[in-house]
Coordinates of C-alpha atoms in Angstrom, one line a residue:
X1 CA 9.1 -44.3 20.2
X2 CA 11.3 -41.9 22.3
X3 CA 9.7 -43.3 25.6
X4 CA 10.3 -46.9 24.4
X5 CA 14.0 -46.2 23.8
X6 CA 14.3 -44.7 27.3
X7 CA 12.7 -47.8 28.9
X8 CA 15.0 -50.1 26.9
X9 CA 18.0 -48.2 28.1
X10 CA 16.7 -48.4 31.7
X11 CA 16.4 -52.2 31.4
X12 CA 19.9 -52.3 29.9
X13 CA 21.2 -50.5 33.0
X14 CA 19.5 -52.8 35.4
X15 CA 20.3 -56.1 33.6
X16 CA 24.0 -56.3 34.6
X17 CA 22.9 -56.6 38.3
X18 CA 20.6 -59.5 37.3
X19 CA 23.3 -61.2 35.2
X20 CA 25.7 -61.0 38.1
X21 CA 23.7 -63.5 40.1
X22 CA 24.2 -66.1 37.4
X23 CA 21.8 -68.2 35.5
X24 CA 20.7 -69.9 38.7
X25 CA 19.5 -66.7 40.2
X26 CA 18.2 -65.2 37.0
X27 CA 14.8 -64.5 38.5
X28 CA 15.1 -61.1 40.2
X29 CA 13.9 -60.7 43.8
X30 CA 11.1 -58.3 44.7
X31 CA 13.5 -55.6 45.9
X32 CA 15.3 -55.5 42.5
X33 CA 12.0 -55.4 40.6
X34 CA 10.8 -52.5 42.8
X35 CA 14.1 -50.6 42.2
X36 CA 13.8 -51.2 38.4
X37 CA 10.2 -50.0 38.5
X38 CA 11.2 -46.9 40.4
X39 CA 14.0 -46.2 37.9
X40 CA 11.6 -46.6 35.0
X41 CA 9.0 -44.4 36.6
X42 CA 11.6 -41.7 37.2
X43 CA 12.8 -41.9 33.6
X44 CA 9.2 -41.7 32.3
X45 CA 8.4 -38.8 34.7
X46 CA 11.5 -37.0 33.4
X47 CA 10.5 -37.6 29.8
X48 CA 6.9 -36.5 30.4
X49 CA 8.1 -33.3 32.1
X50 CA 10.5 -32.6 29.2
X51 CA 7.7 -33.1 26.7
X52 CA 5.3 -31.0 28.7
X53 CA 7.9 -28.2 28.8
X54 CA 8.1 -28.0 25.0
X55 CA 6.1 -25.0 23.8
X56 CA 4.2 -25.0 20.5
X57 CA 3.7 -21.2 20.5
X58 CA 7.2 -20.4 19.4
X59 CA 6.5 -22.4 16.2
X60 CA 3.4 -20.3 15.6
X61 CA 5.4 -17.1 16.4
X62 CA 8.0 -18.3 13.9
X63 CA 5.4 -18.9 11.3
X64 CA 4.0 -15.4 11.9
X65 CA 7.4 -13.9 11.6
X66 CA 8.0 -15.7 8.3
X67 CA 4.5 -14.4 7.1
X68 CA 5.5 -10.9 8.1
X69 CA 8.8 -11.1 6.3
X70 CA 7.0 -12.3 3.2
X71 CA 4.5 -9.5 3.4
X72 CA 7.4 -7.0 3.8
X73 CA 8.9 -8.4 0.6
X74 CA 5.7 -8.1 -1.3
X75 CA 5.4 -4.9 -3.4
X76 CA 3.3 -2.3 -1.6
X77 CA 4.0 0.8 -3.7
X78 CA 4.8 2.8 -0.6
X79 CA 7.0 5.8 -0.8
X80 CA 7.8 9.1 0.9
X81 CA 7.3 10.9 -2.4
X82 CA 5.5 10.3 -5.6
X83 CA 5.4 11.7 -9.1
X84 CA 2.2 11.4 -11.2
X85 CA 1.6 12.0 -14.9
X86 CA -1.8 12.0 -16.4
X87 CA -3.9 13.0 -19.4
X88 CA -7.5 13.1 -20.3
X89 CA -10.4 15.1 -21.5
X90 CA -11.6 18.3 -19.9
X91 CA -14.6 20.6 -20.1
X92 CA -13.7 24.2 -19.1
X93 CA -15.6 27.4 -19.2
X94 CA -14.6 31.0 -18.5
X95 CA -16.7 34.1 -17.8
X96 CA -17.6 35.0 -21.4
X97 CA -17.7 33.7 -24.9
X98 CA -17.9 30.1 -26.1
X99 CA -15.3 27.8 -24.8
X100 CA -14.3 24.5 -26.5
X101 CA -11.9 22.3 -24.7
X102 CA -10.1 19.1 -25.5
X103 CA -7.1 17.4 -24.1
X104 CA -5.8 18.1 -20.7
X105 CA -2.5 17.2 -18.9
X106 CA -1.9 16.6 -15.2
X107 CA 1.5 16.7 -13.5
X108 CA 1.5 16.0 -9.7
X109 CA 4.2 15.8 -7.0
X110 CA 3.4 14.5 -3.5
X111 CA 5.3 14.4 -0.3
X112 CA 4.0 12.2 2.5
X113 CA 3.5 13.8 5.9
X114 CA 1.3 11.4 7.8
X115 CA 0.1 7.9 8.2
X116 CA -3.1 7.0 10.1
X117 CA -4.8 3.7 10.8
X118 CA -1.4 2.0 10.6
X119 CA -0.4 2.2 7.0
X120 CA -4.0 2.0 5.7
X121 CA -4.4 5.7 5.1
X122 CA -1.5 7.9 3.8
X123 CA -1.7 11.7 3.5
X124 CA 0.4 13.7 1.1
X125 CA 1.1 17.4 0.5
X126 CA 0.8 18.0 -3.2
X127 CA 1.5 20.4 -6.1
X128 CA -0.4 19.9 -9.3
X129 CA 0.1 21.6 -12.7
X130 CA -3.0 21.2 -15.0
X131 CA -2.8 22.6 -18.5
X132 CA -6.0 22.4 -20.7
X133 CA -6.1 23.0 -24.4
X134 CA -8.9 25.5 -25.3
X135 CA -10.5 27.4 -28.2
X136 CA -12.5 30.5 -27.3
X137 CA -15.0 32.3 -29.6
X138 CA -16.0 35.8 -28.6
X139 CA -17.5 38.6 -30.7
X140 CA -16.9 36.7 -33.9
X141 CA -13.2 36.3 -33.0
X142 CA -11.6 33.0 -32.4
X143 CA -8.7 32.4 -30.0
X144 CA -6.7 29.3 -29.4
X145 CA -4.5 28.7 -26.4
X146 CA -4.2 27.0 -23.0
X147 CA -5.5 27.4 -19.5
X148 CA -2.9 26.6 -16.8
X149 CA -3.7 25.8 -13.2
X150 CA -1.1 25.7 -10.4
X151 CA -2.7 24.0 -7.4
X152 CA -1.4 23.4 -3.9
X153 CA -3.2 21.0 -1.5
X154 CA -3.3 17.5 -0.1
X155 CA -4.2 14.0 -1.2
X156 CA -5.2 10.9 0.6
X157 CA -4.5 7.3 -0.4
X158 CA -6.6 4.6 1.2
X159 CA -5.5 1.0 1.0
X160 CA -8.5 -1.0 -0.1
X161 CA -6.5 -4.1 -1.0
X162 CA -2.8 -5.0 -1.2
X163 CA -2.6 -3.7 -4.8
X164 CA -5.7 -1.4 -5.0
X165 CA -5.8 2.1 -3.6
X166 CA -8.5 4.7 -3.5
X167 CA -7.4 8.3 -3.8
X168 CA -8.9 11.7 -3.1
X169 CA -7.5 15.2 -3.4
X170 CA -8.3 18.8 -2.8
X171 CA -6.3 21.9 -3.7
X172 CA -6.4 25.7 -4.1
X173 CA -4.3 27.8 -6.4
X174 CA -4.2 30.1 -9.4
X175 CA -5.5 29.7 -13.0
X176 CA -4.7 31.8 -16.0
X177 CA -5.4 31.6 -19.7
X178 CA -3.0 32.4 -22.6
X179 CA -4.7 33.0 -25.9
X180 CA -3.8 33.9 -29.4
X181 CA -6.2 34.9 -32.2
X182 CA -6.5 32.4 -35.1
X183 CA -7.5 35.1 -37.6
X184 CA -8.1 38.9 -38.1
X185 CA -9.6 40.5 -35.0
X186 CA -12.9 42.4 -35.4
X187 CA -12.6 43.9 -31.8
X188 CA -9.9 44.7 -29.3
X189 CA -11.4 42.9 -26.4
X190 CA -9.1 40.6 -24.6
X191 CA -10.7 37.3 -23.5
X192 CA -7.8 36.2 -21.3
X193 CA -8.6 35.6 -17.7
X194 CA -6.8 34.8 -14.5
X195 CA -7.7 34.2 -10.8
X196 CA -8.3 31.7 -8.1
X197 CA -9.0 28.0 -8.7
X198 CA -10.4 25.3 -6.5
X199 CA -10.1 21.6 -7.3
X200 CA -11.6 18.5 -5.8
X201 CA -11.4 14.9 -7.1
X202 CA -10.6 11.3 -6.6
X203 CA -9.9 8.0 -8.3
X204 CA -8.5 4.5 -8.0
X205 CA -5.0 3.2 -8.6
X206 CA -3.7 -0.4 -9.3
X207 CA -0.2 -1.5 -8.5
X208 CA 1.4 -2.9 -11.6
X209 CA 5.0 -3.2 -10.3
X210 CA 6.9 -2.6 -7.1
X211 CA 6.6 1.2 -7.3
X212 CA 4.4 2.0 -10.4
X213 CA 0.7 2.6 -10.3
X214 CA -1.9 2.9 -13.1
X215 CA -5.2 4.5 -12.4
X216 CA -8.1 6.7 -13.4
X217 CA -9.3 9.9 -11.9
X218 CA -12.0 12.6 -11.9
X219 CA -11.5 16.2 -11.0
X220 CA -14.0 19.1 -10.6
X221 CA -13.0 22.7 -10.4
X222 CA -14.5 26.1 -9.7
X223 CA -13.3 29.7 -9.4
X224 CA -12.2 31.8 -12.3
X225 CA -12.9 28.7 -14.5
X226 CA -15.4 26.0 -14.1
X227 CA -14.1 22.7 -15.3
X228 CA -14.4 18.9 -15.1
X229 CA -11.6 16.5 -16.0
X230 CA -11.6 12.8 -16.6
X231 CA -8.4 11.0 -17.3
X232 CA -5.9 8.2 -16.6
X233 CA -2.6 8.5 -14.8
X234 CA 0.7 6.8 -14.1
X235 CA 2.2 7.3 -10.6
X236 CA 5.7 6.4 -9.4
X237 CA 6.4 6.1 -5.7
X238 CA 9.9 7.2 -4.6

């Protein structure tokens, strides 16, 4: 349609020369026709060049930029820091006596120090505090208390999907028990223990809002106490 308009305009520019000859000489001579054809060809050539010069790629680039902007606006749960709170069930055993365990807590603070594979893998330095409720029976005496673990290490978060991350952690630290007798003691032996602790584990987290994750995790520990922990957690990225 654009080419047709250009051709029409060209005829409109040439027609006054034809009309000037009057109705008697309305039929143009061969020279006039040739000039008109040359003018039309020049206009068509200019239009073709202009159309050929138009690039389609910028439109694609613009679409890609828009897509990137949308992706940036989508919640990713990214953060330089994170706070995690969890609870679950734990099985823990010391060096002597019978150990019964129940609920466990899990508080974690992470500080990101590296990204690899783009943003697909994020590494954090971590501190974890893990208290476990325990009941110890030794030499007919029963004690109730808690084992506390203070662990320093690292965790990794792998982006499996936009809202699903796989996590893994490893840490070293100290563990100690604090016990009180539940009745009259029949011996003076102290079952409390303390020493080194090692923890390894992993889990999965699902992004439920822009900065909040819900997940499940499994931890295994060795050292002064042997333990396993299965729980759920809430993590907030900061």
